[in-house]
Structure formats: C-alpha cells, structure tokens
Amino acid sequence: MNQEVFYPLKSIGEVFSFIFGCVKVDIEHEKETLVDNFNEIFNSNINFHEIEPLLSKFCYFFGFNYKELSEKFKLLDDKLNARKNFVYPPVKNCLFCNDSLIFYEAKEILTYTKNGSQIMTFSKFKCSFCHIIYEIDRYLIRGEWFYYSECLSNYIYLSSYIVFERSLLENLNVHIIKNNVSFKGFTDAYNEGHKNVSIKPLCRKRLSEIWFTYKIRKFNVKFGLENSYFDPKFTEQYLQNNISEFIAIYSNYWTEKHLSECSSKFLLCKNSSKVIKQIFYKNLTNLLLKVCFDGNQKCRRLRCLAEIQPEIFCDETPVLESYFCIKHKENTVNLSNEEFSQPIDFDSIIDHRNQASKGYEYKLKFDSVPEFRWMPESYVQKWPNALNIFLKKINNYSDSECNVEKDLCYNKRKTGAVVTGIISCGILLHFNEILKGESLNSVRESVH
Ligand SMILES: [Zn+2]
Ligand SMILES: [Zn+2]
Ligand SMILES: [Zn+2]
C-alpha cells in the first residue's frame, strides 16, 4: 500500500475500517463520533476535517465520482431503513414437522406503535409440507385459526386492517396500574403526543377491544391454558363463557403468591387449592380476621334489556348492535305502554346536541308547524325505535372510522362493576360481579 497516498492511514486494515465506518454512519451528522471511535480503536490521530478530503481522494484513485457514490449509499440506507417496517412470524420452522417455512405473502397494515401509527408490512410464511400458514400472532390449519400458545408475539392483530404493537399495550398496562388512566385519556394523550408523526389517530373503542384481547391472551399464556382463537370484537362473550375458570385460577394464583410472602394469619376463598386448605385448617383456631368489602366501579358492562319476570331483568350482555343478548335476540323494545306512543305528526329524529347543564337534546321533525323542535332526552327515550334508527345512522359501525359518541346510547342499564373482599394484609378473598349497587347481597355472595 502506498503510504503517501493514504496518509494519515497506516495500513490496509485501517483504510478498510475507515471506509466501512463512513458507509455505516451518516457522516454529515456523525463525523465527530466516527473520528473519536476510529482513533480510539486504531490508536491513531485522524482529524475531523480530514474525512471529506480522504474520501474524495479514495474515489479519485479508484475512478469513482464521490458525489454519485454518496447518493447511492443514501439510497441503500433508505432501503435498509424501510425494511425496519417488515414484520415476520415468530417461528422459522413448522411447529408440526419442523420443516423450514417459505414466504407466502405480505400485506401492508395500519399499525399503532409506541411511536405513533404507521403502515407496516406483515408477512405470512407457509409450510409446504403441512400447508399451514404462519402469521405474526397466529397460524391457520385447514381454515381454523390458532394463537401461538407459548408466548405473545410483538404485534397483535385487531382485524386484518389494524395491528397493535405489544409494547404499546404494555405501556397502557403501566398507565392503568400507576395512573388509573382511562381508555379515553390514554387515547387522547396518544393522539396529542403523536399528531405530527401518526398517519391516523387512535380510536378509544379499538384500543379497548385490543386491550381485552391482549389481557385474555396474556392470561392464557401465563397459566398455560389453551390459546384458542377468538374474535377481538367478542371478548365479552369469551369472558362470560370462561369467567368461573378464570376466577378460580386467578384466586389460587393470588393466594399462593401472597402466602409465600405473608406471615400474618389468613383466610381463603372457596377456590383455593388443597394444599392451602390444609394449612388453612391447621391455623383455623388462631383465626381472628377483619375483612373489608369494597366495590370497584371501573369494570362495568351493558346488560340485556329483556324483562324475565316483572322488575327482574336478564344479566347477560347484549350482542353487538342490539339491546338484547343472544337468548333474547328476538325481543323488541316494548311499545304497548301508552307512554311510548308518538304523536301522529311525528316524522323522525334528525339531530342531537349536548347541553352541558341539561344533558342531551334531540331535534325532532314534525309534519305540522313548528316543523323542527328540540326536545330533552327523557322525552325522546320513550320512542326507542325512532331513537334507535337515529343512533344507528350516526354510529355507523366501521373498522377504520370512529364516530361513535359513547354517552349517546339508549341502553342505560349497566352492571354495577365488581365487589372485592380483602384482608388488611392485602390478600384477596374473592371478587364477584355486582349487578346493581354495593349491597349486602353481593357481599353475602362473596362470603359463602
Ligand atoms: Zn409442516
Ligand atoms: Zn397476608
Ligand atoms: Zn337477555
């Protein structure tokens, strides 16, 4: 090597490393870092101002145009950066025959990440022997979906049009625990914080749907339960079908975890394991406890409007876009009551507004003068069918849009959330859903 030509570099290794370093870093902005690191590694003494002349010197000797070359590097760099938005399935080999997978197809999907929403490319792979399709969070066998059961993937599908990054949901998790954040609050903060980078704002409803999906799947993974596929739009039904199993597993887990750390006397819930029950009965004579029952109003759900007996209503959750559960799907809101009859000249509900002090008001259209009249919500609620038509019109349910006004809903019947029984040292005895307020009944159910 000609020492004169490549001065101040001393060996071919230094020349190679120098060029490699220049290619790797964006030299416009990181010249100083490059020089510092280079000098430290090679114990040399290159000057910051020598980089540009050195590069043009190399190009001259090898017959390249420096400017042209740097533009090509820039292009290469952009392409490499774009590849960061590619997401691959978490498995490289077929879970059943261990064959290596081959590329099947890729799709661009709106993705909510910790750094705002963006379009990312999600690829599917395939086992050519078993014909199983592997996606980022699930695999398809003969038309049936299964979630990966050993772990949660880094990205989770809400639908085939929307994906969430898992770290965003973990972030939400921390905020719920530490800050009591609501879905609305988190959504607003997310949209405000990322408004300059997000290609589409986050929607509260979508966030709550993916949140419950994520929590259920995390629960299943943690306790080694079968991670069967369920539609994120129907998490309530999924929970309802499995709730007693979930409560039993969770009570046991909490009790055992607590017992390993707790030195005080304890009580148990009815689902506790055999081992714990034995310890419990040994200590029974020493037992003197104060149990605190308290309600938590956060987790509430809608209830079916069907009246089973006079004044006794169905406990089930209504199905999507209905006021009734699956069992009472055929019910209609009762119109026989005289209160419900509409004036003959009533045409339809055409608008609504929120009057802070008076609540919602509705603009009604009549066939007689005055043609348009603003009426309070209490008045309009007597005409559920007309209201229903209006609500459906403004609440156009769609995956990509969110124009739902959450307070504007005819069905005001909600559960009263959950009641918990806790000992002073923090052990959770039991929790139950309460249908109305905190009542003695709900407490009694917890005790028995
Ligand atoms: Zn296979
Ligand atoms: Zn304890
Ligand atoms: Zn029902």
Short mmCIF file of C-alpha atoms and ligand atoms in Angstrom, two decimals:
data_model
loop_
_atom_site.label_atom_id
_atom_site.label_comp_id
_atom_site.label_asym_id
_atom_site.label_seq_id
_atom_site.Cartn_x
_atom_site.Cartn_y
_atom_site.Cartn_z
CA MET A 1 0.00 0.00 0.00
CA ASN A 2 1.20 3.45 -0.87
CA GLN A 3 1.70 5.22 2.47
CA GLU A 4 1.86 8.61 0.79
CA VAL A 5 -1.46 8.23 -0.96
CA PHE A 6 -3.49 7.13 2.06
CA TYR A 7 -1.79 9.28 4.64
CA PRO A 8 -2.57 9.52 7.57
CA LEU A 9 -3.97 5.94 7.45
CA LYS A 10 -1.19 3.42 8.06
CA SER A 11 -2.44 0.01 6.91
CA ILE A 12 -4.93 -1.58 4.52
CA GLY A 13 -6.95 -2.62 7.61
CA GLU A 14 -7.29 0.99 8.65
CA VAL A 15 -8.34 2.01 5.15
CA PHE A 16 -10.96 -0.71 5.04
CA SER A 17 -12.32 0.12 8.51
CA PHE A 18 -12.38 3.81 7.71
CA ILE A 19 -14.41 3.33 4.54
CA PHE A 20 -16.68 0.82 6.27
CA GLY A 21 -17.24 3.31 9.10
CA CYS A 22 -18.09 6.09 6.64
CA VAL A 23 -20.60 3.88 4.87
CA LYS A 24 -22.24 2.77 8.11
CA VAL A 25 -22.73 6.17 9.67
CA ASP A 26 -24.34 9.20 8.22
CA ILE A 27 -21.11 11.22 8.01
CA GLU A 28 -22.87 14.54 7.65
CA HIS A 29 -24.10 14.33 11.24
CA GLU A 30 -21.76 11.91 12.91
CA LYS A 31 -18.28 12.89 11.75
CA GLU A 32 -17.09 13.56 15.28
CA THR A 33 -18.32 10.23 16.64
CA LEU A 34 -16.67 8.43 13.74
CA VAL A 35 -13.33 10.15 14.30
CA ASP A 36 -13.36 9.58 18.07
CA ASN A 37 -14.20 5.89 17.75
CA PHE A 38 -11.74 5.34 14.95
CA ASN A 39 -8.85 6.98 16.79
CA GLU A 40 -9.61 5.01 19.93
CA ILE A 41 -9.69 1.63 18.18
CA PHE A 42 -6.63 2.17 15.95
CA ASN A 43 -4.73 4.35 18.36
CA SER A 44 -4.40 6.89 15.55
CA ASN A 45 -4.82 10.60 15.35
CA ILE A 46 -7.08 11.42 12.44
CA ASN A 47 -8.51 14.89 12.35
CA PHE A 48 -12.18 15.71 11.99
CA HIS A 49 -11.51 17.84 8.89
CA GLU A 50 -9.62 15.06 7.09
CA ILE A 51 -12.65 12.85 6.49
CA GLU A 52 -14.12 14.59 3.46
CA PRO A 53 -10.74 15.05 1.63
CA LEU A 54 -9.77 11.43 2.40
CA LEU A 55 -12.99 10.12 0.91
CA SER A 56 -12.64 12.17 -2.27
CA LYS A 57 -9.02 11.03 -2.54
CA PHE A 58 -10.07 7.35 -2.41
CA CYS A 59 -12.72 7.96 -5.02
CA TYR A 60 -10.27 9.73 -7.29
CA PHE A 61 -7.74 6.86 -7.14
CA PHE A 62 -10.34 4.18 -7.80
CA GLY A 63 -12.02 6.20 -10.51
CA PHE A 64 -15.34 6.91 -8.75
CA ASN A 65 -17.40 10.06 -8.61
CA TYR A 66 -17.64 10.85 -4.87
CA LYS A 67 -20.96 12.71 -5.10
CA GLU A 68 -22.58 9.97 -7.18
CA LEU A 69 -21.31 7.33 -4.78
CA SER A 70 -22.63 9.08 -1.67
CA GLU A 71 -26.06 9.38 -3.30
CA LYS A 72 -26.06 5.63 -3.96
CA PHE A 73 -25.14 4.96 -0.33
CA LYS A 74 -28.00 7.20 0.72
CA LEU A 75 -30.41 5.20 -1.45
CA LEU A 76 -29.13 1.95 0.03
CA ASP A 77 -29.55 3.36 3.52
CA ASP A 78 -33.16 4.40 2.82
CA LYS A 79 -33.95 0.91 1.58
CA LEU A 80 -32.43 -0.66 4.68
CA ASN A 81 -34.42 1.68 6.91
CA ALA A 82 -37.65 0.85 5.10
CA ARG A 83 -37.06 -2.80 5.92
CA LYS A 84 -37.45 -1.98 9.61
CA ASN A 85 -41.19 -1.86 8.92
CA PHE A 86 -41.20 -5.51 7.90
CA VAL A 87 -42.59 -7.93 10.46
CA TYR A 88 -42.10 -11.69 10.23
CA PRO A 89 -43.83 -14.57 12.05
CA PRO A 90 -42.14 -15.53 15.35
CA VAL A 91 -41.39 -19.07 14.11
CA LYS A 92 -38.88 -20.05 11.44
CA ASN A 93 -39.73 -23.75 11.32
CA CYS A 94 -43.07 -25.52 11.11
CA LEU A 95 -44.42 -26.28 14.60
CA PHE A 96 -45.55 -29.72 13.46
CA CYS A 97 -42.98 -31.12 11.00
CA ASN A 98 -40.05 -28.78 11.76
CA ASP A 99 -39.57 -28.05 8.05
CA SER A 100 -38.27 -24.58 7.29
CA LEU A 101 -41.01 -22.20 6.20
CA ILE A 102 -41.25 -20.47 2.85
CA PHE A 103 -42.53 -16.97 2.13
CA TYR A 104 -46.25 -16.93 1.32
CA GLU A 105 -47.42 -13.31 1.06
CA ALA A 106 -47.05 -9.85 2.61
CA LYS A 107 -49.66 -7.23 3.43
CA GLU A 108 -49.41 -3.57 4.42
CA ILE A 109 -51.47 -2.82 7.52
CA LEU A 110 -52.15 0.25 9.68
CA THR A 111 -50.16 -0.33 12.85
CA TYR A 112 -50.35 1.51 16.18
CA THR A 113 -46.87 1.50 17.67
CA LYS A 114 -45.40 3.20 20.72
CA ASN A 115 -44.16 5.90 18.34
CA GLY A 116 -47.42 6.69 16.59
CA SER A 117 -49.37 4.97 13.85
CA GLN A 118 -47.70 3.90 10.62
CA ILE A 119 -48.04 1.46 7.76
CA MET A 120 -46.06 -1.73 8.34
CA THR A 121 -45.65 -4.78 6.17
CA PHE A 122 -46.66 -8.09 7.74
CA SER A 123 -45.51 -11.23 6.04
CA LYS A 124 -47.02 -14.69 6.13
CA PHE A 125 -44.99 -17.86 5.80
CA LYS A 126 -46.08 -21.33 4.87
CA CYS A 127 -45.07 -24.93 5.49
CA SER A 128 -45.18 -26.54 2.06
CA PHE A 129 -45.48 -29.99 3.62
CA CYS A 130 -48.35 -29.39 6.12
CA HIS A 131 -49.91 -26.43 4.24
CA ILE A 132 -50.09 -24.44 7.49
CA ILE A 133 -49.96 -20.65 7.13
CA TYR A 134 -47.93 -18.83 9.80
CA GLU A 135 -48.77 -15.21 10.60
CA ILE A 136 -47.39 -12.78 13.16
CA ASP A 137 -49.62 -13.85 16.05
CA ARG A 138 -51.50 -16.92 14.80
CA TYR A 139 -51.41 -19.82 12.39
CA LEU A 140 -54.03 -21.29 10.11
CA ILE A 141 -54.67 -25.05 9.88
CA ARG A 142 -57.34 -26.16 7.43
CA GLY A 143 -59.31 -22.94 7.76
CA GLU A 144 -59.07 -22.74 11.56
CA TRP A 145 -57.05 -20.14 13.48
CA PHE A 146 -54.82 -20.86 16.49
CA TYR A 147 -52.78 -18.40 18.55
CA TYR A 148 -49.17 -19.24 19.35
CA SER A 149 -49.53 -20.63 22.84
CA GLU A 150 -46.00 -20.43 24.28
CA CYS A 151 -45.57 -16.69 24.00
CA LEU A 152 -47.20 -13.47 22.91
CA SER A 153 -45.92 -12.06 19.65
CA ASN A 154 -44.66 -8.49 19.41
CA TYR A 155 -47.58 -7.48 17.22
CA ILE A 156 -51.24 -8.36 17.71
CA TYR A 157 -53.98 -8.26 15.09
CA LEU A 158 -57.21 -6.49 15.96
CA SER A 159 -58.55 -7.18 12.48
CA SER A 160 -56.97 -7.72 9.09
CA TYR A 161 -56.81 -3.91 8.79
CA ILE A 162 -55.46 -2.90 12.20
CA VAL A 163 -52.46 -4.17 14.18
CA PHE A 164 -51.17 -3.07 17.59
CA GLU A 165 -47.60 -3.24 18.80
CA ARG A 166 -47.45 -5.18 22.04
CA SER A 167 -45.19 -2.64 23.74
CA LEU A 168 -47.92 0.00 23.30
CA LEU A 169 -50.34 -2.23 25.22
CA GLU A 170 -47.72 -2.90 27.88
CA ASN A 171 -47.31 0.85 28.19
CA LEU A 172 -51.07 1.22 28.62
CA ASN A 173 -50.90 -1.51 31.26
CA VAL A 174 -48.44 0.51 33.34
CA HIS A 175 -50.57 3.64 32.99
CA ILE A 176 -53.72 1.81 34.09
CA ILE A 177 -51.98 0.45 37.19
CA LYS A 178 -49.99 3.55 38.15
CA ASN A 179 -52.17 6.39 36.86
CA ASN A 180 -55.68 4.94 36.76
CA VAL A 181 -55.75 6.07 33.15
CA SER A 182 -58.96 5.53 31.16
CA PHE A 183 -59.07 4.34 27.55
CA LYS A 184 -60.30 7.80 26.62
CA GLY A 185 -57.47 9.51 28.50
CA PHE A 186 -54.80 7.26 27.02
CA THR A 187 -56.22 7.69 23.51
CA ASP A 188 -56.29 11.49 23.83
CA ALA A 189 -52.73 11.60 25.16
CA TYR A 190 -51.51 9.25 22.41
CA ASN A 191 -53.14 11.29 19.65
CA GLU A 192 -51.87 14.57 21.09
CA GLY A 193 -48.33 13.24 21.54
CA HIS A 194 -48.05 11.71 18.07
CA LYS A 195 -50.15 14.07 15.98
CA ASN A 196 -47.19 15.05 13.80
CA VAL A 197 -46.00 11.51 13.09
CA SER A 198 -49.15 9.38 13.16
CA ILE A 199 -50.80 8.65 9.85
CA LYS A 200 -54.13 8.01 11.59
CA PRO A 201 -55.39 8.86 15.10
CA LEU A 202 -56.08 6.13 17.63
CA CYS A 203 -59.70 5.35 18.46
CA ARG A 204 -60.84 4.66 22.02
CA LYS A 205 -63.12 1.81 21.02
CA ARG A 206 -60.43 -0.01 19.04
CA LEU A 207 -57.99 0.43 21.92
CA SER A 208 -60.39 -1.13 24.43
CA GLU A 209 -61.12 -4.03 22.07
CA ILE A 210 -57.45 -4.88 21.59
CA TRP A 211 -56.76 -4.31 25.28
CA PHE A 212 -59.16 -7.00 26.48
CA THR A 213 -57.94 -9.34 23.73
CA TYR A 214 -54.37 -8.79 24.83
CA LYS A 215 -55.14 -9.33 28.53
CA ILE A 216 -57.09 -12.53 27.90
CA ARG A 217 -54.34 -13.94 25.70
CA LYS A 218 -51.67 -12.94 28.19
CA PHE A 219 -53.65 -14.69 30.92
CA ASN A 220 -53.93 -17.85 28.80
CA VAL A 221 -50.20 -17.86 28.10
CA LYS A 222 -49.28 -17.21 31.73
CA PHE A 223 -51.40 -20.06 33.05
CA GLY A 224 -50.72 -22.44 30.18
CA LEU A 225 -54.36 -22.51 29.09
CA GLU A 226 -55.38 -23.46 25.60
CA ASN A 227 -54.99 -20.33 23.49
CA SER A 228 -57.93 -20.92 21.22
CA TYR A 229 -58.72 -18.19 18.74
CA PHE A 230 -61.49 -15.69 19.48
CA ASP A 231 -62.66 -12.60 17.66
CA PRO A 232 -61.44 -9.43 19.45
CA LYS A 233 -64.91 -7.95 18.84
CA PHE A 234 -66.43 -10.61 21.09
CA THR A 235 -64.20 -10.60 24.15
CA GLU A 236 -67.23 -10.15 26.43
CA GLN A 237 -68.78 -13.40 25.25
CA TYR A 238 -65.43 -15.16 25.57
CA LEU A 239 -65.05 -13.87 29.12
CA GLN A 240 -68.58 -14.86 30.04
CA ASN A 241 -68.01 -18.43 28.87
CA ASN A 242 -64.78 -18.78 30.84
CA ILE A 243 -65.24 -16.47 33.81
CA SER A 244 -65.61 -19.11 36.55
CA GLU A 245 -62.46 -20.92 35.38
CA PHE A 246 -60.58 -17.61 35.22
CA ILE A 247 -61.67 -16.59 38.72
CA ALA A 248 -60.68 -19.98 40.17
CA ILE A 249 -57.23 -19.90 38.57
CA TYR A 250 -56.62 -16.31 39.49
CA SER A 251 -57.77 -16.62 43.12
CA ASN A 252 -55.49 -19.60 43.56
CA TYR A 253 -52.57 -17.83 41.96
CA TRP A 254 -53.02 -14.72 44.07
CA THR A 255 -53.45 -16.67 47.30
CA GLU A 256 -50.40 -18.86 46.72
CA LYS A 257 -48.24 -15.94 45.69
CA HIS A 258 -49.39 -13.99 48.70
CA LEU A 259 -48.90 -16.86 51.15
CA SER A 260 -45.29 -17.26 50.11
CA GLU A 261 -44.65 -13.69 51.24
CA CYS A 262 -47.18 -13.16 54.01
CA SER A 263 -46.54 -14.01 57.63
CA SER A 264 -49.91 -12.98 59.05
CA LYS A 265 -52.90 -15.22 59.58
CA PHE A 266 -55.02 -15.72 56.54
CA LEU A 267 -58.37 -16.67 55.17
CA LEU A 268 -59.20 -18.38 51.91
CA CYS A 269 -61.62 -18.16 49.11
CA LYS A 270 -63.70 -21.12 48.06
CA ASN A 271 -61.50 -21.89 45.06
CA SER A 272 -58.22 -22.32 46.93
CA SER A 273 -56.08 -25.36 46.32
CA LYS A 274 -55.96 -28.43 48.55
CA VAL A 275 -52.52 -27.67 49.97
CA ILE A 276 -53.54 -24.21 51.03
CA LYS A 277 -56.75 -25.52 52.57
CA GLN A 278 -54.71 -27.88 54.75
CA ILE A 279 -52.55 -25.05 56.02
CA PHE A 280 -55.70 -23.06 56.48
CA TYR A 281 -57.45 -25.59 58.70
CA LYS A 282 -54.33 -26.03 60.83
CA ASN A 283 -54.45 -22.33 61.56
CA LEU A 284 -58.19 -22.15 61.93
CA THR A 285 -58.10 -21.84 65.70
CA ASN A 286 -55.84 -18.80 65.55
CA LEU A 287 -58.07 -17.07 63.12
CA LEU A 288 -59.31 -13.65 64.01
CA LEU A 289 -59.81 -11.50 60.99
CA LYS A 290 -61.31 -8.34 59.74
CA VAL A 291 -62.43 -8.50 56.13
CA CYS A 292 -63.00 -5.38 54.09
CA PHE A 293 -65.52 -5.43 51.25
CA ASP A 294 -65.33 -2.72 48.69
CA GLY A 295 -66.76 -2.03 45.27
CA ASN A 296 -64.81 -1.06 42.21
CA GLN A 297 -66.79 0.90 39.63
CA LYS A 298 -64.31 0.68 36.76
CA CYS A 299 -65.33 -2.56 35.08
CA ARG A 300 -68.91 -2.17 34.01
CA ARG A 301 -70.75 -3.68 31.11
CA LEU A 302 -74.10 -3.28 29.39
CA ARG A 303 -76.96 -5.58 30.30
CA CYS A 304 -79.68 -7.10 28.17
CA LEU A 305 -82.98 -5.19 28.33
CA ALA A 306 -85.19 -8.29 28.47
CA GLU A 307 -87.52 -8.48 31.46
CA ILE A 308 -87.64 -12.11 32.64
CA GLN A 309 -90.19 -11.53 35.39
CA PRO A 310 -91.76 -8.23 36.39
CA GLU A 311 -88.91 -6.00 37.62
CA ILE A 312 -86.30 -8.76 37.10
CA PHE A 313 -84.02 -8.24 34.16
CA CYS A 314 -81.67 -10.51 32.22
CA ASP A 315 -77.99 -10.45 33.37
CA GLU A 316 -76.43 -11.27 30.01
CA THR A 317 -74.50 -8.88 27.79
CA PRO A 318 -76.31 -7.62 24.69
CA VAL A 319 -74.91 -8.75 21.35
CA LEU A 320 -73.31 -6.17 19.09
CA GLU A 321 -75.72 -3.51 17.79
CA SER A 322 -78.62 -4.85 19.82
CA TYR A 323 -80.23 -4.15 23.18
CA PHE A 324 -80.63 -7.88 23.83
CA CYS A 325 -78.46 -10.93 24.49
CA ILE A 326 -78.31 -13.95 22.14
CA LYS A 327 -81.12 -15.69 24.04
CA HIS A 328 -83.43 -12.67 23.83
CA LYS A 329 -82.27 -11.55 20.39
CA GLU A 330 -85.81 -11.72 19.02
CA ASN A 331 -87.18 -9.31 21.65
CA THR A 332 -88.15 -5.82 20.67
CA VAL A 333 -88.45 -2.86 22.94
CA ASN A 334 -91.96 -2.95 24.37
CA LEU A 335 -94.20 -0.39 22.71
CA SER A 336 -97.55 -1.40 24.19
CA ASN A 337 -97.19 1.06 27.05
CA GLU A 338 -99.15 4.23 26.37
CA GLU A 339 -96.18 6.33 27.38
CA PHE A 340 -94.40 5.11 24.28
CA SER A 341 -96.92 6.29 21.72
CA GLN A 342 -95.67 9.01 19.42
CA PRO A 343 -97.71 11.99 18.24
CA ILE A 344 -99.31 11.30 14.86
CA ASP A 345 -97.46 14.16 13.20
CA PHE A 346 -94.01 12.98 14.38
CA ASP A 347 -91.68 12.18 11.49
CA SER A 348 -88.15 11.39 12.71
CA ILE A 349 -85.20 12.39 14.87
CA ILE A 350 -82.71 14.32 12.77
CA ASP A 351 -80.09 15.81 15.07
CA HIS A 352 -78.80 15.99 18.63
CA ARG A 353 -76.72 18.31 20.80
CA ASN A 354 -75.15 18.11 24.23
CA GLN A 355 -76.38 20.89 26.51
CA ALA A 356 -73.91 20.72 29.38
CA SER A 357 -76.45 21.52 32.10
CA LYS A 358 -79.49 19.75 30.66
CA GLY A 359 -77.85 16.72 29.04
CA TYR A 360 -78.69 15.63 25.51
CA GLU A 361 -81.38 17.26 23.42
CA TYR A 362 -82.80 15.91 20.18
CA LYS A 363 -84.07 17.75 17.15
CA LEU A 364 -87.36 16.24 16.01
CA LYS A 365 -89.06 16.68 12.68
CA PHE A 366 -92.86 17.00 12.60
CA ASP A 367 -95.40 17.19 9.80
CA SER A 368 -97.05 20.17 11.47
CA VAL A 369 -95.70 23.57 12.50
CA PRO A 370 -93.29 24.15 14.05
CA GLU A 371 -91.61 21.62 11.82
CA PHE A 372 -88.46 21.29 13.96
CA ARG A 373 -88.47 21.10 17.76
CA TRP A 374 -85.65 20.49 20.26
CA MET A 375 -86.72 18.02 22.95
CA PRO A 376 -84.95 16.69 26.08
CA GLU A 377 -83.58 13.16 26.16
CA SER A 378 -86.17 11.97 28.69
CA TYR A 379 -88.91 12.76 26.17
CA VAL A 380 -87.24 11.01 23.23
CA GLN A 381 -86.32 7.91 25.21
CA LYS A 382 -89.99 6.96 25.22
CA TRP A 383 -89.62 6.29 21.50
CA PRO A 384 -86.79 3.77 21.42
CA ASN A 385 -87.36 2.64 17.85
CA ALA A 386 -87.11 6.13 16.40
CA LEU A 387 -84.09 6.79 18.59
CA ASN A 388 -82.56 3.51 17.52
CA ILE A 389 -82.84 4.43 13.84
CA PHE A 390 -81.20 7.78 14.55
CA LEU A 391 -78.39 6.27 16.65
CA LYS A 392 -77.63 3.65 14.01
CA LYS A 393 -77.38 6.41 11.45
CA ILE A 394 -74.82 8.43 13.41
CA ASN A 395 -72.98 5.47 14.92
CA ASN A 396 -72.11 3.86 11.59
CA TYR A 397 -70.05 0.98 12.86
CA SER A 398 -66.88 0.53 10.83
CA ASP A 399 -63.39 -0.75 11.41
CA SER A 400 -61.47 2.18 10.09
CA GLU A 401 -63.62 5.04 11.32
CA CYS A 402 -64.72 6.06 14.73
CA ASN A 403 -67.65 8.41 15.03
CA VAL A 404 -69.35 6.78 17.98
CA GLU A 405 -70.48 9.14 20.69
CA LYS A 406 -70.08 6.91 23.68
CA ASP A 407 -72.58 8.59 26.00
CA LEU A 408 -75.28 8.59 23.40
CA CYS A 409 -76.85 5.22 23.95
CA TYR A 410 -80.42 4.28 24.68
CA ASN A 411 -79.48 1.32 26.86
CA LYS A 412 -78.55 2.84 30.21
CA ARG A 413 -78.74 -0.47 32.02
CA LYS A 414 -75.25 -1.34 33.17
CA THR A 415 -73.79 -3.65 35.77
CA GLY A 416 -72.53 -2.09 38.98
CA ALA A 417 -68.97 -3.39 38.46
CA VAL A 418 -67.23 -5.73 40.92
CA VAL A 419 -67.07 -6.17 44.68
CA THR A 420 -63.88 -7.42 46.32
CA GLY A 421 -63.21 -8.86 49.76
CA ILE A 422 -59.75 -8.06 51.08
CA ILE A 423 -57.97 -8.77 54.38
CA SER A 424 -55.94 -5.99 55.96
CA CYS A 425 -52.65 -7.52 54.80
CA GLY A 426 -53.82 -7.33 51.20
CA ILE A 427 -54.92 -10.87 50.45
CA LEU A 428 -57.88 -11.05 48.10
CA LEU A 429 -60.52 -13.45 49.32
CA HIS A 430 -62.90 -13.25 46.45
CA PHE A 431 -64.40 -10.98 43.87
CA ASN A 432 -67.85 -11.01 42.36
CA GLU A 433 -69.67 -9.05 39.76
CA ILE A 434 -72.40 -6.87 41.22
CA LEU A 435 -75.40 -6.10 39.11
CA LYS A 436 -76.75 -3.03 40.88
CA GLY A 437 -75.02 -1.10 43.66
CA GLU A 438 -72.84 -2.34 46.51
CA SER A 439 -75.38 -4.28 48.51
CA LEU A 440 -75.42 -6.71 51.38
CA ASN A 441 -76.46 -9.36 48.90
CA SER A 442 -73.33 -9.02 46.82
CA VAL A 443 -71.20 -9.18 49.95
CA ARG A 444 -73.04 -12.25 51.20
CA GLU A 445 -72.41 -14.00 47.89
CA SER A 446 -68.70 -13.33 48.32
CA VAL A 447 -68.60 -14.73 51.83
CA HIS A 448 -70.33 -18.01 51.02
ZN ZN B 1 -45.07 -28.60 8.50
ZN ZN B 2 -51.21 -11.71 54.01
ZN ZN B 3 -81.16 -11.49 27.77
#
